mmCIF file of N, CA and C in Angstrom:
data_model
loop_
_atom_site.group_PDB
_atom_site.id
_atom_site.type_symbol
_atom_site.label_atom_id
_atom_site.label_comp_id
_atom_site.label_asym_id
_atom_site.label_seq_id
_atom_site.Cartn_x
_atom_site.Cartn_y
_atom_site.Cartn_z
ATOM 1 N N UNK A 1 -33.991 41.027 32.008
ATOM 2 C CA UNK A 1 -34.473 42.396 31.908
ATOM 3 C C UNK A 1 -35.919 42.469 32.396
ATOM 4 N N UNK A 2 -36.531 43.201 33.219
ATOM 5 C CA UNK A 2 -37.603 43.739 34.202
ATOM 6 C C UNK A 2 -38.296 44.020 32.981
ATOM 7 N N UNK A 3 -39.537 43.868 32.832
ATOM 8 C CA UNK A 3 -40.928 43.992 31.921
ATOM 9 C C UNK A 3 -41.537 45.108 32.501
ATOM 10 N N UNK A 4 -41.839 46.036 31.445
ATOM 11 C CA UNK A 4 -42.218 47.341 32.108
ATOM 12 C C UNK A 4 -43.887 47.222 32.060
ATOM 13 N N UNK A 5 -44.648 47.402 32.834
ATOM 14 C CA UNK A 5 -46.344 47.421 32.921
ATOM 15 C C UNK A 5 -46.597 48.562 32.485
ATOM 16 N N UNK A 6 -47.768 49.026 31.432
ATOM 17 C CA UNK A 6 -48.387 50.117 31.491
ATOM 18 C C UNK A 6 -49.730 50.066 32.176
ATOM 19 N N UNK A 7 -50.033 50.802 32.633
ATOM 20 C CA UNK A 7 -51.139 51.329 33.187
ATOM 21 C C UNK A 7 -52.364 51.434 32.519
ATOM 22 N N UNK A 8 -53.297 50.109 33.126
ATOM 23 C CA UNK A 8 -54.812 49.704 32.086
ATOM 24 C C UNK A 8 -55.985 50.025 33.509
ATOM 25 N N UNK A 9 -56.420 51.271 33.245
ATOM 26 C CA UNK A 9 -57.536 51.036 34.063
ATOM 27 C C UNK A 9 -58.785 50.129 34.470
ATOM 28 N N UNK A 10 -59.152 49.671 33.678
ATOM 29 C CA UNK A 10 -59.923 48.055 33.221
ATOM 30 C C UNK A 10 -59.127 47.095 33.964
ATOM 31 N N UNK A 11 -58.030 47.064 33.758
ATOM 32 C CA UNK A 11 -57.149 45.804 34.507
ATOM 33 C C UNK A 11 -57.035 45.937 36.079
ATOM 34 N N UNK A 12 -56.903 47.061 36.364
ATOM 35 C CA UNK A 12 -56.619 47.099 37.920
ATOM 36 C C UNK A 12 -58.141 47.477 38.720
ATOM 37 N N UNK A 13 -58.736 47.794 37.929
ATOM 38 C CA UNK A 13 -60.776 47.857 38.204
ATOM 39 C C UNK A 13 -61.052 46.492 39.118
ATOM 40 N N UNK A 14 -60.504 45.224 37.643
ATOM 41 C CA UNK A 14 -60.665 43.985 38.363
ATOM 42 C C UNK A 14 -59.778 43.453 39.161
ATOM 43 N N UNK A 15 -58.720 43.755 39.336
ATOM 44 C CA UNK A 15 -57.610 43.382 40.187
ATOM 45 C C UNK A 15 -57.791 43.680 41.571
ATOM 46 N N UNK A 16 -58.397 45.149 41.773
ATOM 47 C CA UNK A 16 -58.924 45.767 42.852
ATOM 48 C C UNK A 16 -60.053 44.794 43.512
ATOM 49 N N UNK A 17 -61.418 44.491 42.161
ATOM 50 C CA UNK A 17 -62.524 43.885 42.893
ATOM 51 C C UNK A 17 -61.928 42.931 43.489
ATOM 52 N N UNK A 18 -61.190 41.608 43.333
ATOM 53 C CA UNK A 18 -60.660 40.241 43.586
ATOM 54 C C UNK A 18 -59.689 40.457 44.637
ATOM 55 N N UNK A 19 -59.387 41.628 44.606
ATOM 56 C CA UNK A 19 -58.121 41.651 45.676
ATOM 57 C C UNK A 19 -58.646 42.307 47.163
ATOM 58 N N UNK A 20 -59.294 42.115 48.371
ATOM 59 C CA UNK A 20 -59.299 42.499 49.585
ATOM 60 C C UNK A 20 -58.674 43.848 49.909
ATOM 61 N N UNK A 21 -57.390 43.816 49.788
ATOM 62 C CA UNK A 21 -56.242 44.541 50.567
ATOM 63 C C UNK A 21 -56.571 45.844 49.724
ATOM 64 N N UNK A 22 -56.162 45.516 48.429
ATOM 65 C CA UNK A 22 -56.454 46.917 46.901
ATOM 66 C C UNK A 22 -57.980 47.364 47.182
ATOM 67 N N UNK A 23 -58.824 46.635 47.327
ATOM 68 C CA UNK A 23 -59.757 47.355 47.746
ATOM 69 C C UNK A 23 -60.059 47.951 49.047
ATOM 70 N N UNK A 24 -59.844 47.656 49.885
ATOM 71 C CA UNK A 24 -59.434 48.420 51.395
ATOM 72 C C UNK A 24 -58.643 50.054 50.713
ATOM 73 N N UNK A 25 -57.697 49.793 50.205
ATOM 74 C CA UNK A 25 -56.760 50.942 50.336
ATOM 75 C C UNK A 25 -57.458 51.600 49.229
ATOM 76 N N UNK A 26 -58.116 51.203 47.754
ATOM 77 C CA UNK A 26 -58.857 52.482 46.980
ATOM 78 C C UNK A 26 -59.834 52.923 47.765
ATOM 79 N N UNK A 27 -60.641 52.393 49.078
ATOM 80 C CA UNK A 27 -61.513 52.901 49.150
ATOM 81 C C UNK A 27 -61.512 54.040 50.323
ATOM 82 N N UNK A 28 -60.257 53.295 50.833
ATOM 83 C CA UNK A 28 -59.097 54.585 52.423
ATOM 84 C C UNK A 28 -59.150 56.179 51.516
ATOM 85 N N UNK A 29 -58.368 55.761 50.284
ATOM 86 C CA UNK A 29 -57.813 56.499 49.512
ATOM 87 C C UNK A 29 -59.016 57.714 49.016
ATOM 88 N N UNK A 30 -60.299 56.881 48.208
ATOM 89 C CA UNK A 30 -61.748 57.689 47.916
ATOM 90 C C UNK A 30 -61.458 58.105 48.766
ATOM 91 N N UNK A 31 -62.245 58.093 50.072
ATOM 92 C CA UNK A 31 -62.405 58.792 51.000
ATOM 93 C C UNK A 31 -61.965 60.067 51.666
ATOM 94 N N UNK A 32 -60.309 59.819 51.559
ATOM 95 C CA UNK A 32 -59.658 60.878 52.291
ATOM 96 C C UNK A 32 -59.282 61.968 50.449
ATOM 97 N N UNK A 33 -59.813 61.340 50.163
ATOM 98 C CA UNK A 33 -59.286 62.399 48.445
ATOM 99 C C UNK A 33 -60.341 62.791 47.647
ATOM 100 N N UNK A 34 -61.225 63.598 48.395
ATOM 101 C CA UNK A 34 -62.797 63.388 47.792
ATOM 102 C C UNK A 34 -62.625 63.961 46.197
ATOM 103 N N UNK A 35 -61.607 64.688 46.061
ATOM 104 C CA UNK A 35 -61.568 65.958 44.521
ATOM 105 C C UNK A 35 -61.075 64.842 43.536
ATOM 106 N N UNK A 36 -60.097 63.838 43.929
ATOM 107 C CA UNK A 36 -59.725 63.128 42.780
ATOM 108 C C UNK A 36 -60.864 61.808 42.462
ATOM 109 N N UNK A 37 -60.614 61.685 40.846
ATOM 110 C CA UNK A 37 -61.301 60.534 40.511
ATOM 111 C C UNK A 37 -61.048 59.523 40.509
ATOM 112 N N UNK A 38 -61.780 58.908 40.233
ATOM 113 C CA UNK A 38 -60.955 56.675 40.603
ATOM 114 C C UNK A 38 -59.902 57.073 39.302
ATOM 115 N N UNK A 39 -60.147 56.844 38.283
ATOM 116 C CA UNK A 39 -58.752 56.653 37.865
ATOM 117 C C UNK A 39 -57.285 57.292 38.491
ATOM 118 N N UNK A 40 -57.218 58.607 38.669
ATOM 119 C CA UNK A 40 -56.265 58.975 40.060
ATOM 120 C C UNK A 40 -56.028 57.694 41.100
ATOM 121 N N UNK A 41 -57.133 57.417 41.488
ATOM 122 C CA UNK A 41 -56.629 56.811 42.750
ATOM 123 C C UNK A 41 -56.052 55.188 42.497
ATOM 124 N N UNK A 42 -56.814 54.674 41.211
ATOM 125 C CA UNK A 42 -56.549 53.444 40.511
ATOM 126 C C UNK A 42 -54.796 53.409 40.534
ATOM 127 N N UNK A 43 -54.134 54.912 39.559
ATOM 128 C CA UNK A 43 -53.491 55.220 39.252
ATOM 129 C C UNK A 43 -52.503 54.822 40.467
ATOM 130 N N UNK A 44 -52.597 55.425 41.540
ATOM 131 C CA UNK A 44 -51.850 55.900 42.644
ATOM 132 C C UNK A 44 -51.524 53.860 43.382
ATOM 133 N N UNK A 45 -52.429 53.285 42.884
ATOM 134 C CA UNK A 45 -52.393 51.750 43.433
ATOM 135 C C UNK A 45 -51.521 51.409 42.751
ATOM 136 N N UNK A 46 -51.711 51.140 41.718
ATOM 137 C CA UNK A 46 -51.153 50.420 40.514
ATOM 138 C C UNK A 46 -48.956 51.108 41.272
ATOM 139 N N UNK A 47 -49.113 52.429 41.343
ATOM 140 C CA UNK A 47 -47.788 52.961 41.382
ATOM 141 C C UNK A 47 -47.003 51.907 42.717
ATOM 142 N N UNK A 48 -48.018 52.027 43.813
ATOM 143 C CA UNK A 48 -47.505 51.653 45.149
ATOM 144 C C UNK A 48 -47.530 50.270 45.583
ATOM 145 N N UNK A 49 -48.302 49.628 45.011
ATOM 146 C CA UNK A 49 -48.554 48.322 45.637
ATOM 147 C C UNK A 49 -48.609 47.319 44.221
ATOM 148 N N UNK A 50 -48.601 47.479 42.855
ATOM 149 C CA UNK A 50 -48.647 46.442 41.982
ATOM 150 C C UNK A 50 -46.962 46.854 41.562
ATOM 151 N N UNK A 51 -46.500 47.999 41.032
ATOM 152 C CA UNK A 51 -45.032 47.455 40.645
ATOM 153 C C UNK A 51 -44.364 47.573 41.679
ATOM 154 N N UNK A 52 -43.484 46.574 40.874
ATOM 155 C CA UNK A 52 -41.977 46.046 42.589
ATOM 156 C C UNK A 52 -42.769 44.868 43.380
ATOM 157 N N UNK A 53 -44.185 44.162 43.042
ATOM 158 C CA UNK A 53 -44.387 44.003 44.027
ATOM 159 C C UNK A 53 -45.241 42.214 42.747
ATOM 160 N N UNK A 54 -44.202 41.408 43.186
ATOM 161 C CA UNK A 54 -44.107 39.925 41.801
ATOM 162 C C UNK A 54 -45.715 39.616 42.201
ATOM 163 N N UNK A 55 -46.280 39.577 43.275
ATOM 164 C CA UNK A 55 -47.186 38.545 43.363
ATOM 165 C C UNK A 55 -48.497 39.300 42.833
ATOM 166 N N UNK A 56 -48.146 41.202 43.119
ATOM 167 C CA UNK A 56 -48.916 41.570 42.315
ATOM 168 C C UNK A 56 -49.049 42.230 41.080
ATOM 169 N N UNK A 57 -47.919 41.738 40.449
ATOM 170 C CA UNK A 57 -47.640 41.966 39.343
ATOM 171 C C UNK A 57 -48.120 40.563 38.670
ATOM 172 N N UNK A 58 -47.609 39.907 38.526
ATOM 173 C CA UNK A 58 -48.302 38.572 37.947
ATOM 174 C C UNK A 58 -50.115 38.526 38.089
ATOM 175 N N UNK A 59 -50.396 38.787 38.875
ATOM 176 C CA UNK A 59 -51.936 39.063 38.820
ATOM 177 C C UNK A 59 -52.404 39.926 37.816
ATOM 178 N N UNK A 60 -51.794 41.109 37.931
ATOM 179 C CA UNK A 60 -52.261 42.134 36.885
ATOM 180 C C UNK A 60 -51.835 42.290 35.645
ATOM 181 N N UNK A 61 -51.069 41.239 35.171
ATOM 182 C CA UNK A 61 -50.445 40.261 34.025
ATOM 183 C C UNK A 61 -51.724 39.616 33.254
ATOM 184 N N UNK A 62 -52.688 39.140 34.821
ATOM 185 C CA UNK A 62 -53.767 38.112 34.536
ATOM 186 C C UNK A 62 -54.709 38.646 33.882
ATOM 187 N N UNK A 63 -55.033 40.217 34.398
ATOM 188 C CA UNK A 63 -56.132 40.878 34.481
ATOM 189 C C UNK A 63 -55.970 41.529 33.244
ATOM 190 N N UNK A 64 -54.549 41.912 32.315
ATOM 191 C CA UNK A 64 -54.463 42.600 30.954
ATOM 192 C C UNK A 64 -54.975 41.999 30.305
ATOM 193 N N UNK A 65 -54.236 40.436 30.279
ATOM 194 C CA UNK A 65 -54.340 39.204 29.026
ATOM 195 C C UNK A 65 -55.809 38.973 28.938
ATOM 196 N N UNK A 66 -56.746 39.326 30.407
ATOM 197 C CA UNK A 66 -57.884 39.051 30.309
ATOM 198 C C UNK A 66 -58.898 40.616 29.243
ATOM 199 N N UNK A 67 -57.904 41.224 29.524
ATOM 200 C CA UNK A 67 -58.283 42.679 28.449
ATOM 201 C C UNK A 67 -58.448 42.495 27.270
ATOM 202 N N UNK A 68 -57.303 41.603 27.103
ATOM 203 C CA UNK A 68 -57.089 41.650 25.612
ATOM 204 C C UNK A 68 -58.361 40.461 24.684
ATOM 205 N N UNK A 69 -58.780 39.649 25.600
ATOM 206 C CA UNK A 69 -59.626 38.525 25.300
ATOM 207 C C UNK A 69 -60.954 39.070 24.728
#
């Protein structure tokens, strides 16, 4: 059975800094979306590119447990 992620803004903050690609695309994203706020756009990552997607899901696995610490 598939483990459902909720959505930690803190977690994908740092997932974003460490990650190249996530940061490329929040910052495509700022740009062309000047009215919405980072969490929106955090939001909109997390939807498209962390679930469905193991290698970055396990990362942001990394980045909760590191929440919870």
């Amino acid at each position: 059975m598939k483990e459902n992620l909720e959505f930690n803004v803190a977690a994908m903050k740092n997932l974003v800094k460490k990650d190249r690609y996530l940061s490329f695309i929040k910052n495509d994203l700022s740009i062309r979306n000047l009215n919405e706020n980072e969490e929106y756009i955090l939001l909109i990552l997390f939807n498209s590119n962390v679930l469905d997607n193991s290698s970055y899901e396990a990362a942001y696995k990394v980045e909760l447990e590191n929440q919870s610490n």
